Amino acid sequence: FGLGARHFVGNLLAARNLRQSLQVGQRLRIQTAERVLEGVVLEVAATHVRLQTEEGESIVPAHLFELHTSELLHPEGTHATG
């Protein structure tokens, strides 16, 4: 129980922080250990971010945004400035 709760609480806290910086409709890229995901934010839920990618919908656990590099992108795919 303890180990599972730890991951759950970590995702809850990370998602809380993400809700302050991400909005539905924004385009982003995140480099995880396994792959690069790029897509449009569909939802910032209690424990994850749901993205619409070229391959379909992807669910990204919120804590991955604290562990890996992510970037907000302009709609045409170029880097946002500022």
PDB file of C-alpha atoms in Angstrom, residues 6-77:
ATOM      1  CA  ARG A   6       3.694   7.319  -2.794  1.00  0.00           C
ATOM      2  CA  HIS A   7       3.442   7.271  -6.597  1.00  0.00           C
ATOM      3  CA  PHE A   8      -0.188   8.376  -6.495  1.00  0.00           C
ATOM      4  CA  VAL A   9       0.548  11.308  -4.196  1.00  0.00           C
ATOM      5  CA  GLY A  10       3.553  12.278  -6.340  1.00  0.00           C
ATOM      6  CA  ASN A  11       1.310  12.438  -9.409  1.00  0.00           C
ATOM      7  CA  LEU A  12      -1.331  14.427  -7.492  1.00  0.00           C
ATOM      8  CA  LEU A  13       1.211  17.046  -6.433  1.00  0.00           C
ATOM      9  CA  ALA A  14       2.814  17.263  -9.862  1.00  0.00           C
ATOM     10  CA  ALA A  15      -0.580  17.650 -11.585  1.00  0.00           C
ATOM     11  CA  ARG A  16      -1.500  20.417  -9.153  1.00  0.00           C
ATOM     12  CA  ASN A  17       1.626  22.309 -10.218  1.00  0.00           C
ATOM     13  CA  LEU A  18       0.982  21.611 -13.912  1.00  0.00           C
ATOM     14  CA  ARG A  19      -2.529  23.077 -13.720  1.00  0.00           C
ATOM     15  CA  GLN A  20      -0.888  26.407 -12.940  1.00  0.00           C
ATOM     16  CA  SER A  21       1.292  26.365 -16.064  1.00  0.00           C
ATOM     17  CA  LEU A  22      -0.527  24.262 -18.695  1.00  0.00           C
ATOM     18  CA  GLN A  23      -3.798  24.992 -20.446  1.00  0.00           C
ATOM     19  CA  VAL A  24      -6.021  22.860 -22.648  1.00  0.00           C
ATOM     20  CA  GLY A  25      -5.143  23.523 -26.287  1.00  0.00           C
ATOM     21  CA  GLN A  26      -1.455  24.262 -25.715  1.00  0.00           C
ATOM     22  CA  ARG A  27       1.033  22.300 -27.800  1.00  0.00           C
ATOM     23  CA  LEU A  28       3.958  20.726 -25.962  1.00  0.00           C
ATOM     24  CA  ARG A  29       6.810  18.276 -26.262  1.00  0.00           C
ATOM     25  CA  ILE A  30       8.138  16.081 -23.454  1.00  0.00           C
ATOM     26  CA  GLN A  31      11.271  13.932 -23.658  1.00  0.00           C
ATOM     27  CA  THR A  32      10.810  10.841 -21.477  1.00  0.00           C
ATOM     28  CA  ALA A  33      13.296   8.037 -20.975  1.00  0.00           C
ATOM     29  CA  GLU A  34      11.442   5.924 -23.564  1.00  0.00           C
ATOM     30  CA  ARG A  35      10.475   8.455 -26.251  1.00  0.00           C
ATOM     31  CA  VAL A  36       9.596  11.997 -27.250  1.00  0.00           C
ATOM     32  CA  LEU A  37       5.903  12.882 -27.094  1.00  0.00           C
ATOM     33  CA  GLU A  38       4.556  15.929 -28.884  1.00  0.00           C
ATOM     34  CA  GLY A  39       0.929  16.914 -28.882  1.00  0.00           C
ATOM     35  CA  VAL A  40      -1.896  19.170 -27.817  1.00  0.00           C
ATOM     36  CA  VAL A  41      -3.050  19.191 -24.193  1.00  0.00           C
ATOM     37  CA  LEU A  42      -6.563  17.766 -23.980  1.00  0.00           C
ATOM     38  CA  GLU A  43      -6.780  17.592 -20.182  1.00  0.00           C
ATOM     39  CA  VAL A  44      -4.747  18.175 -17.055  1.00  0.00           C
ATOM     40  CA  ALA A  45      -6.356  15.636 -14.731  1.00  0.00           C
ATOM     41  CA  ALA A  46      -5.751  14.855 -11.067  1.00  0.00           C
ATOM     42  CA  THR A  47      -2.790  12.549 -11.773  1.00  0.00           C
ATOM     43  CA  HIS A  48      -1.946  12.835 -15.487  1.00  0.00           C
ATOM     44  CA  VAL A  49      -1.924  14.940 -18.639  1.00  0.00           C
ATOM     45  CA  ARG A  50      -3.847  13.693 -21.660  1.00  0.00           C
ATOM     46  CA  LEU A  51      -2.276  14.632 -25.017  1.00  0.00           C
ATOM     47  CA  GLN A  52      -3.537  14.352 -28.588  1.00  0.00           C
ATOM     48  CA  THR A  53      -0.518  13.205 -30.600  1.00  0.00           C
ATOM     49  CA  GLU A  54      -0.169  12.197 -34.244  1.00  0.00           C
ATOM     50  CA  GLU A  55      -0.424   8.566 -33.107  1.00  0.00           C
ATOM     51  CA  GLY A  56      -3.589   9.152 -31.027  1.00  0.00           C
ATOM     52  CA  GLU A  57      -4.241  10.014 -27.409  1.00  0.00           C
ATOM     53  CA  SER A  58      -1.498   9.552 -24.835  1.00  0.00           C
ATOM     54  CA  ILE A  59      -1.757   9.624 -21.052  1.00  0.00           C
ATOM     55  CA  VAL A  60       1.388  11.014 -19.402  1.00  0.00           C
ATOM     56  CA  PRO A  61       1.737  10.593 -15.619  1.00  0.00           C
ATOM     57  CA  ALA A  62       2.125  14.078 -14.148  1.00  0.00           C
ATOM     58  CA  HIS A  63       5.335  13.301 -12.249  1.00  0.00           C
ATOM     59  CA  LEU A  64       7.154  12.779 -15.577  1.00  0.00           C
ATOM     60  CA  PHE A  65       6.958  16.532 -16.171  1.00  0.00           C
ATOM     61  CA  GLU A  66       9.106  16.995 -13.067  1.00  0.00           C
ATOM     62  CA  LEU A  67      11.614  14.306 -14.078  1.00  0.00           C
ATOM     63  CA  HIS A  68      12.025  15.117 -17.781  1.00  0.00           C
ATOM     64  CA  THR A  69      12.399  18.147 -20.018  1.00  0.00           C
ATOM     65  CA  SER A  70       9.223  19.543 -21.547  1.00  0.00           C
ATOM     66  CA  GLU A  71       8.669  22.513 -23.860  1.00  0.00           C
ATOM     67  CA  LEU A  72       5.647  24.597 -24.799  1.00  0.00           C
ATOM     68  CA  LEU A  73       5.437  24.980 -28.578  1.00  0.00           C
ATOM     69  CA  HIS A  74       3.738  27.418 -30.917  1.00  0.00           C
ATOM     70  CA  PRO A  75       0.798  25.874 -32.828  1.00  0.00           C
ATOM     71  CA  GLU A  76       2.935  25.342 -35.944  1.00  0.00           C
ATOM     72  CA  GLY A  77       5.502  23.369 -33.921  1.00  0.00           C
TER      73      GLY A  77
END
